[in-house]
């Protein structure tokens, strides 16, 4: 009897890993035109964006009162202080960052765009899988709290 439950447990674990992993995706393309909008979120619940029209995927952009260069430096300090983060692209008006999960090493791609003074548009999406269990929304909330407290 115990052996059957152990086998059933392994089946559920494999199903969960498969559901989380889904189809593996690659790094999103770098926008050639920084003035263009962020890529739209897919219909799956693993993405949040300040430009999303769907309220379930919408988050507010970051706002700042100081100079854009100072806000960018502050945001970089916040990102570099977070575990398992790596800036993969940095320009005057765009930051692209990868965050890896602690357990399975799943990658989330986060993009920040300085499109107008005082406003940072952002998007955070799981590179693979269907559900993210709110991880991207929570990460943006942490970034926002740290950014606003500096």
GROMACS .gro file of C-alpha atoms in nm:
model
  150
    1UNK     CA    1   0.000   0.000   0.000
    2UNK     CA    2   0.278   0.243   0.091
    3UNK     CA    3   0.463   0.165  -0.230
    4UNK     CA    4   0.158   0.260  -0.440
    5UNK     CA    5   0.133   0.602  -0.271
    6UNK     CA    6   0.501   0.666  -0.329
    7UNK     CA    7   0.458   0.584  -0.699
    8UNK     CA    8   0.150   0.807  -0.719
    9UNK     CA    9   0.351   1.086  -0.555
   10UNK     CA   10   0.620   1.056  -0.819
   11UNK     CA   11   0.357   1.075  -1.091
   12UNK     CA   12   0.216   1.396  -0.947
   13UNK     CA   13   0.564   1.543  -0.912
   14UNK     CA   14   0.643   1.466  -1.276
   15UNK     CA   15   0.309   1.611  -1.385
   16UNK     CA   16   0.377   1.929  -1.186
   17UNK     CA   17   0.725   1.967  -1.332
   18UNK     CA   18   0.586   1.917  -1.682
   19UNK     CA   19   0.313   2.173  -1.619
   20UNK     CA   20   0.564   2.424  -1.486
   21UNK     CA   21   0.817   2.367  -1.761
   22UNK     CA   22   0.573   2.356  -2.050
   23UNK     CA   23   0.745   2.434  -2.372
   24UNK     CA   24   1.085   2.582  -2.317
   25UNK     CA   25   1.127   2.925  -2.463
   26UNK     CA   26   1.433   3.122  -2.555
   27UNK     CA   27   1.541   3.468  -2.456
   28UNK     CA   28   1.299   3.727  -2.595
   29UNK     CA   29   1.431   3.937  -2.883
   30UNK     CA   30   1.585   4.272  -2.803
   31UNK     CA   31   1.372   4.558  -2.928
   32UNK     CA   32   1.539   4.737  -3.216
   33UNK     CA   33   1.339   5.053  -3.147
   34UNK     CA   34   1.345   5.149  -2.777
   35UNK     CA   35   1.054   5.387  -2.837
   36UNK     CA   36   0.836   5.092  -2.936
   37UNK     CA   37   0.608   4.940  -2.677
   38UNK     CA   38   0.690   4.634  -2.474
   39UNK     CA   39   0.606   4.294  -2.621
   40UNK     CA   40   0.251   4.193  -2.528
   41UNK     CA   41   0.194   3.931  -2.261
   42UNK     CA   42   0.084   3.591  -2.388
   43UNK     CA   43  -0.263   3.468  -2.287
   44UNK     CA   44  -0.107   3.239  -2.024
   45UNK     CA   45  -0.105   3.360  -1.660
   46UNK     CA   46   0.274   3.392  -1.630
   47UNK     CA   47   0.335   3.753  -1.732
   48UNK     CA   48   0.272   4.103  -1.600
   49UNK     CA   49   0.324   4.431  -1.784
   50UNK     CA   50   0.263   4.799  -1.730
   51UNK     CA   51   0.126   4.810  -2.085
   52UNK     CA   52  -0.113   4.513  -2.054
   53UNK     CA   53  -0.481   4.583  -2.113
   54UNK     CA   54  -0.589   4.269  -1.923
   55UNK     CA   55  -0.632   4.368  -1.554
   56UNK     CA   56  -0.502   4.025  -1.446
   57UNK     CA   57  -0.172   4.101  -1.619
   58UNK     CA   58  -0.151   4.474  -1.554
   59UNK     CA   59   0.093   4.635  -1.312
   60UNK     CA   60   0.167   5.004  -1.273
   61UNK     CA   61   0.489   5.143  -1.423
   62UNK     CA   62   0.763   5.262  -1.190
   63UNK     CA   63   0.761   5.636  -1.129
   64UNK     CA   64   1.044   5.864  -1.025
   65UNK     CA   65   1.111   6.233  -0.962
   66UNK     CA   66   1.489   6.248  -1.008
   67UNK     CA   67   1.690   6.256  -1.331
   68UNK     CA   68   1.652   5.954  -1.561
   69UNK     CA   69   2.021   5.862  -1.517
   70UNK     CA   70   1.982   5.866  -1.137
   71UNK     CA   71   1.664   5.655  -1.156
   72UNK     CA   72   1.839   5.408  -1.386
   73UNK     CA   73   2.135   5.381  -1.148
   74UNK     CA   74   1.896   5.330  -0.855
   75UNK     CA   75   1.708   5.058  -1.045
   76UNK     CA   76   2.036   4.883  -1.132
   77UNK     CA   77   2.135   4.890  -0.763
   78UNK     CA   78   1.802   4.729  -0.672
   79UNK     CA   79   1.835   4.460  -0.940
   80UNK     CA   80   2.197   4.381  -0.859
   81UNK     CA   81   2.098   4.340  -0.493
   82UNK     CA   82   1.845   4.069  -0.577
   83UNK     CA   83   1.937   3.701  -0.571
   84UNK     CA   84   1.978   3.511  -0.897
   85UNK     CA   85   1.952   3.822  -1.115
   86UNK     CA   86   2.164   3.896  -1.418
   87UNK     CA   87   2.148   4.205  -1.637
   88UNK     CA   88   2.170   4.078  -1.995
   89UNK     CA   89   2.126   4.406  -2.182
   90UNK     CA   90   2.173   4.763  -2.064
   91UNK     CA   91   2.140   5.083  -2.262
   92UNK     CA   92   2.043   5.437  -2.172
   93UNK     CA   93   1.673   5.360  -2.214
   94UNK     CA   94   1.637   4.981  -2.172
   95UNK     CA   95   1.736   4.721  -1.914
   96UNK     CA   96   1.683   4.349  -1.972
   97UNK     CA   97   1.728   4.117  -1.677
   98UNK     CA   98   1.706   3.742  -1.620
   99UNK     CA   99   1.593   3.600  -1.286
  100UNK     CA  100   1.639   3.228  -1.212
  101UNK     CA  101   1.428   3.032  -0.967
  102UNK     CA  102   1.614   2.874  -0.677
  103UNK     CA  103   1.486   2.519  -0.714
  104UNK     CA  104   1.455   2.431  -1.083
  105UNK     CA  105   1.643   2.724  -1.237
  106UNK     CA  106   1.343   2.844  -1.440
  107UNK     CA  107   1.418   3.176  -1.611
  108UNK     CA  108   1.197   3.484  -1.601
  109UNK     CA  109   1.274   3.775  -1.833
  110UNK     CA  110   1.217   4.128  -1.705
  111UNK     CA  111   1.242   4.437  -1.922
  112UNK     CA  112   1.243   4.800  -1.812
  113UNK     CA  113   1.200   5.088  -2.059
  114UNK     CA  114   1.268   5.454  -1.983
  115UNK     CA  115   1.032   5.598  -2.245
  116UNK     CA  116   0.951   5.935  -2.093
  117UNK     CA  117   1.085   6.131  -1.795
  118UNK     CA  118   0.944   6.012  -1.466
  119UNK     CA  119   0.812   5.679  -1.597
  120UNK     CA  120   0.964   5.331  -1.635
  121UNK     CA  121   0.751   5.085  -1.831
  122UNK     CA  122   0.809   4.721  -1.736
  123UNK     CA  123   0.728   4.363  -1.827
  124UNK     CA  124   0.809   4.043  -1.638
  125UNK     CA  125   0.737   3.702  -1.793
  126UNK     CA  126   0.822   3.338  -1.739
  127UNK     CA  127   1.031   3.209  -2.025
  128UNK     CA  128   0.871   2.866  -1.999
  129UNK     CA  129   0.570   2.703  -1.842
  130UNK     CA  130   0.210   2.809  -1.819
  131UNK     CA  131   0.158   2.919  -1.458
  132UNK     CA  132   0.404   3.122  -1.257
  133UNK     CA  133   0.205   3.110  -0.929
  134UNK     CA  134   0.229   3.490  -0.902
  135UNK     CA  135   0.609   3.497  -0.900
  136UNK     CA  136   0.642   3.771  -1.165
  137UNK     CA  137   0.385   3.996  -0.998
  138UNK     CA  138   0.553   3.947  -0.659
  139UNK     CA  139   0.899   4.019  -0.802
  140UNK     CA  140   0.777   4.347  -0.953
  141UNK     CA  141   0.621   4.438  -0.616
  142UNK     CA  142   0.959   4.374  -0.447
  143UNK     CA  143   1.146   4.578  -0.708
  144UNK     CA  144   0.893   4.861  -0.670
  145UNK     CA  145   0.924   4.864  -0.289
  146UNK     CA  146   1.305   4.867  -0.299
  147UNK     CA  147   1.315   5.126  -0.579
  148UNK     CA  148   1.079   5.361  -0.396
  149UNK     CA  149   1.260   5.325  -0.062
  150UNK     CA  150   1.599   5.438  -0.199
   0.00000   0.00000   0.00000
